[in-house]
XYZ file of C-alpha atoms in Angstrom:
305
model
C -24.653 -10.329 -7.214
C -25.590 -6.834 -8.480
C -24.244 -4.027 -6.322
C -26.455 -1.287 -4.799
C -26.450 1.921 -6.862
C -24.673 3.925 -4.156
C -21.830 1.377 -4.061
C -21.473 1.558 -7.836
C -21.588 5.333 -7.662
C -18.867 5.358 -5.001
C -16.710 3.064 -7.156
C -17.170 5.508 -10.020
C -16.138 8.381 -7.719
C -12.991 6.549 -6.557
C -12.102 5.579 -10.125
C -12.435 9.188 -11.282
C -10.254 10.332 -8.368
C -7.537 7.906 -9.473
C -7.899 8.798 -13.143
C -7.560 12.515 -12.380
C -4.551 11.938 -10.138
C -6.185 13.453 -7.048
C -4.284 13.022 -3.760
C -7.334 12.409 -1.521
C -10.741 10.765 -1.951
C -13.296 10.689 0.866
C -16.277 8.339 1.246
C -18.694 8.897 4.136
C -21.291 6.419 5.368
C -23.026 5.002 8.401
C -22.502 1.505 9.883
C -24.674 -0.313 7.313
C -23.824 1.784 4.244
C -21.522 -0.793 2.613
C -18.130 0.884 3.116
C -16.315 -2.438 3.597
C -17.912 -3.924 0.474
C -16.920 -0.814 -1.455
C -13.282 -1.002 -0.362
C -13.071 -4.731 -1.062
C -14.397 -4.242 -4.586
C -12.253 -1.155 -5.149
C -9.010 -2.849 -4.123
C -9.857 -5.961 -6.145
C -10.815 -4.113 -9.308
C -8.209 -1.361 -9.455
C -4.955 -1.943 -11.264
C -2.865 0.008 -8.751
C 0.757 -1.005 -8.364
C 0.969 -0.579 -4.603
C -1.723 -0.421 -1.941
C -1.787 -0.307 1.854
C -5.126 -0.914 3.578
C -5.280 0.039 7.254
C -8.323 -1.343 9.045
C -7.217 -1.005 12.679
C -6.978 2.676 13.658
C -3.912 4.044 15.398
C -3.398 7.470 16.939
C 0.387 7.324 16.646
C 2.087 8.698 13.510
C 5.156 6.463 13.866
C 3.080 3.285 14.101
C 0.927 4.464 11.189
C 3.943 4.981 8.923
C 5.486 1.643 9.945
C 2.286 -0.222 9.105
C 1.984 1.500 5.726
C 5.600 0.764 4.793
C 5.322 -2.863 5.921
C 2.290 -3.360 3.650
C 4.269 -1.803 0.810
C 6.966 -4.427 1.266
C 9.515 -2.778 3.567
C 11.042 -4.745 6.431
C 10.605 -3.301 9.949
C 13.575 -1.212 11.065
C 14.493 1.421 13.622
C 13.923 4.909 12.229
C 12.445 8.165 13.413
C 8.997 9.332 12.346
C 10.600 11.952 10.088
C 12.782 9.328 8.392
C 9.804 7.015 7.811
C 7.765 9.873 6.353
C 10.612 10.825 4.035
C 11.094 7.196 2.960
C 7.412 6.840 2.068
C 7.490 10.095 0.107
C 10.642 9.141 -1.798
C 9.251 5.672 -2.576
C 5.960 7.090 -3.893
C 7.739 9.693 -6.060
C 10.066 7.052 -7.503
C 7.140 4.783 -8.372
C 5.179 7.691 -9.857
C 8.116 8.451 -12.156
C 7.701 4.899 -13.489
C 3.966 5.410 -14.013
C 2.926 3.506 -10.891
C 0.451 4.866 -8.317
C 0.567 4.188 -4.581
C -2.795 4.049 -2.787
C -3.197 4.190 0.995
C -6.641 3.365 2.417
C -7.650 4.458 5.921
C -10.806 2.659 6.995
C -12.738 4.514 9.730
C -10.402 7.471 9.285
C -12.174 9.473 12.005
C -10.653 7.073 14.593
C -7.020 7.516 13.525
C -6.471 10.649 15.560
C -5.165 14.132 14.752
C -1.460 13.194 14.567
C -2.060 10.563 11.878
C -4.296 12.861 9.834
C -1.691 15.599 10.152
C 0.867 13.135 8.765
C -1.484 12.504 5.843
C -1.632 16.273 5.325
C 2.159 16.529 5.347
C 2.586 13.655 2.892
C 0.072 15.174 0.491
C 1.662 18.614 0.644
C 5.219 17.304 0.207
C 4.221 15.672 -3.095
C 2.943 18.615 -5.167
C 3.382 16.969 -8.569
C 0.382 16.145 -10.736
C -0.859 13.503 -10.823
C -0.183 12.963 -7.131
C 2.280 10.160 -6.371
C 0.235 9.160 -3.301
C -3.526 8.716 -3.299
C -5.202 8.517 0.111
C -8.690 6.977 0.327
C -10.403 7.964 3.565
C -13.631 6.270 4.607
C -15.519 6.948 7.779
C -18.685 7.867 9.620
C -20.433 11.238 9.201
C -18.229 12.492 12.037
C -15.337 12.528 9.555
C -16.895 15.638 7.972
C -16.315 17.616 11.176
C -12.726 16.389 11.530
C -11.745 17.205 7.951
C -13.310 20.663 8.277
C -11.442 21.453 11.502
C -8.949 24.319 11.682
C -6.010 21.954 12.186
C -6.561 20.396 8.750
C -7.306 23.644 6.936
C -4.574 22.944 4.364
C -6.387 19.743 3.375
C -9.859 21.244 3.104
C -9.553 22.253 -0.536
C -8.346 18.748 -1.413
C -11.123 17.024 0.556
C -13.961 19.278 -0.576
C -15.203 16.570 -2.944
C -16.701 13.758 -0.867
C -19.057 10.899 -1.643
C -21.876 10.027 0.771
C -23.165 6.475 0.821
C -26.123 7.543 2.966
C -27.808 9.807 0.410
C -30.853 8.158 -1.223
C -30.794 7.402 -4.930
C -33.280 9.236 -7.077
C -35.383 6.807 -9.080
C -35.646 7.751 -12.756
C -39.084 8.957 -13.811
C -40.364 6.701 -16.605
C -43.843 6.951 -18.102
C -45.732 3.707 -18.632
C -45.905 3.944 -22.433
C -42.928 6.056 -23.435
C -40.706 3.353 -25.002
C -41.089 4.958 -28.428
C -39.453 8.107 -27.015
C -36.474 6.206 -25.643
C -33.151 5.486 -27.334
C -32.650 1.857 -28.271
C -30.073 -0.658 -29.440
C -30.753 -2.868 -32.450
C -28.690 -6.011 -31.858
C -27.460 -8.057 -34.816
C -25.236 -11.121 -35.154
C -23.814 -12.100 -38.553
C -26.294 -9.778 -40.248
C -29.359 -11.201 -38.470
C -31.373 -8.973 -36.114
C -31.415 -10.740 -32.742
C -33.169 -8.265 -30.457
C -34.011 -4.623 -29.764
C -33.251 -3.154 -26.346
C -34.991 0.051 -25.242
C -32.676 2.129 -23.039
C -34.989 3.002 -20.150
C -32.550 3.131 -17.244
C -29.580 5.339 -16.295
C -26.969 2.678 -16.942
C -26.914 -0.429 -19.120
C -24.201 -2.991 -18.368
C -23.216 -5.165 -21.326
C -21.315 -8.442 -21.135
C -21.569 -12.209 -21.157
C -22.354 -12.617 -17.428
C -26.011 -13.365 -16.708
C -26.269 -10.413 -14.308
C -25.684 -7.834 -17.044
C -28.574 -5.754 -18.340
C -27.726 -6.896 -21.877
C -26.259 -10.400 -22.030
C -24.210 -11.256 -25.134
C -23.293 -14.922 -25.062
C -19.755 -15.236 -26.396
C -16.379 -16.189 -24.927
C -14.919 -13.272 -26.892
C -16.900 -10.854 -24.711
C -15.777 -10.020 -21.172
C -18.050 -10.801 -18.266
C -18.605 -7.053 -17.804
C -17.475 -5.671 -21.145
C -18.992 -2.218 -21.686
C -21.399 0.263 -20.175
C -23.920 2.711 -21.584
C -23.984 5.776 -19.359
C -26.742 8.381 -19.338
C -25.410 11.920 -18.857
C -27.113 15.292 -19.113
C -25.632 15.779 -22.600
C -26.406 12.337 -23.983
C -25.522 8.651 -23.758
C -21.917 7.487 -23.674
C -20.442 4.076 -24.473
C -17.695 3.192 -21.982
C -15.298 0.291 -22.402
C -14.649 -1.472 -19.079
C -11.050 -2.443 -19.826
C -12.380 -5.432 -21.751
C -10.040 -8.015 -23.245
C -11.051 -7.474 -26.884
C -12.112 -3.835 -26.728
C -15.222 -1.880 -27.665
C -15.555 -0.388 -31.145
C -17.814 2.328 -32.549
C -18.055 2.574 -36.341
C -14.913 0.433 -36.572
C -12.774 2.516 -34.197
C -11.681 1.357 -30.756
C -13.018 3.604 -27.996
C -12.637 4.052 -24.249
C -15.478 6.562 -23.855
C -17.625 7.797 -26.731
C -20.687 10.054 -27.013
C -23.173 8.104 -29.110
C -25.055 9.643 -32.024
C -28.052 8.302 -33.888
C -26.976 5.533 -36.272
C -23.647 4.748 -34.568
C -22.788 1.038 -34.562
C -21.055 -0.530 -31.566
C -19.117 -3.729 -32.123
C -18.666 -5.973 -29.090
C -17.164 -9.317 -29.987
C -19.044 -10.514 -33.079
C -22.193 -8.582 -32.134
C -23.183 -5.257 -33.664
C -25.401 -2.855 -31.741
C -26.920 -0.025 -33.754
C -27.790 3.000 -31.613
C -31.168 4.516 -32.479
C -32.159 7.846 -30.961
C -35.705 8.931 -31.872
C -36.599 12.599 -32.088
C -37.363 13.996 -28.651
C -35.755 11.098 -26.811
C -35.596 11.567 -23.058
C -32.329 10.291 -21.712
C -31.565 8.799 -18.301
C -28.936 10.822 -16.424
C -27.186 8.573 -13.923
C -24.041 6.447 -14.458
C -21.866 3.829 -12.830
C -19.039 1.644 -14.065
C -17.955 -1.899 -13.335
C -14.970 -3.932 -14.473
C -14.624 -7.714 -14.580
C -13.076 -9.320 -17.648
C -11.174 -12.408 -16.529
C -11.565 -15.700 -18.413
C -12.280 -13.993 -21.734
C -11.187 -15.376 -25.099
C -9.072 -13.164 -27.333
C -10.205 -12.135 -30.792
C -7.619 -12.106 -33.565
C -7.098 -9.054 -35.783
C -9.255 -10.489 -38.579
C -12.173 -11.177 -36.269
C -12.053 -7.651 -34.849
C -11.928 -6.115 -38.296
C -14.748 -8.258 -39.687
């Protein structure tokens, strides 16, 4: 089922926070904004080594740390709050040295109480390395804004300045009725035969073999959600969604690539020639999705062909 744009945008925000190694990400939304759906998708899709997801708020720092450590695989034991905090910090730093991130999710963070949030502050500040060894994801109601901006959490304010609101309306792209000739397009070929031409008239174009993609390419060598075309202010980018067989532009494997007129994307055995007419008006909104299980694997010869 396609996800609402704000959910996809929030996933993009959380992914960027992880990619940049930020210690805190904040998502704000009302009761029906989709926060639980967002977290479920985020935790399913992310390749994080360790994650603790706290759904029942506590106002006690000791209980908070015990619950986090238990979800990270530690057996319950008698220790002081300071010892538990140190253990969590040492564990996260050790894992970070091995290239593994530790993510801690606080659902309805505004209900956890000042002592727990102060513990979050202390854990963030005791791990100054970049990227951060611990990544906290805080979700909550609009009241969380006031709590994070309070004087007691002043040391966290710079780190929580970037927040994503699920309640803000999405701006619909303005598209004239007969402006397809002014839009970029993809010319789709298979084994030298032109199969279709897709006008890019929306902010994001999901490509893959699943029927819910914007451009469906029917092949077991293509991931269910394989690649994404993203409209930015400076142009259109091709983004590989951690696909099994990769995304290629002009024969070179890419993760993210700014497309130019005449570039040829190769996805599986399909070739997609990017055509950008003079004066093209580009969409400017982007989201990313990742789902590539059950995908066949192309051999080196097939990829090179």
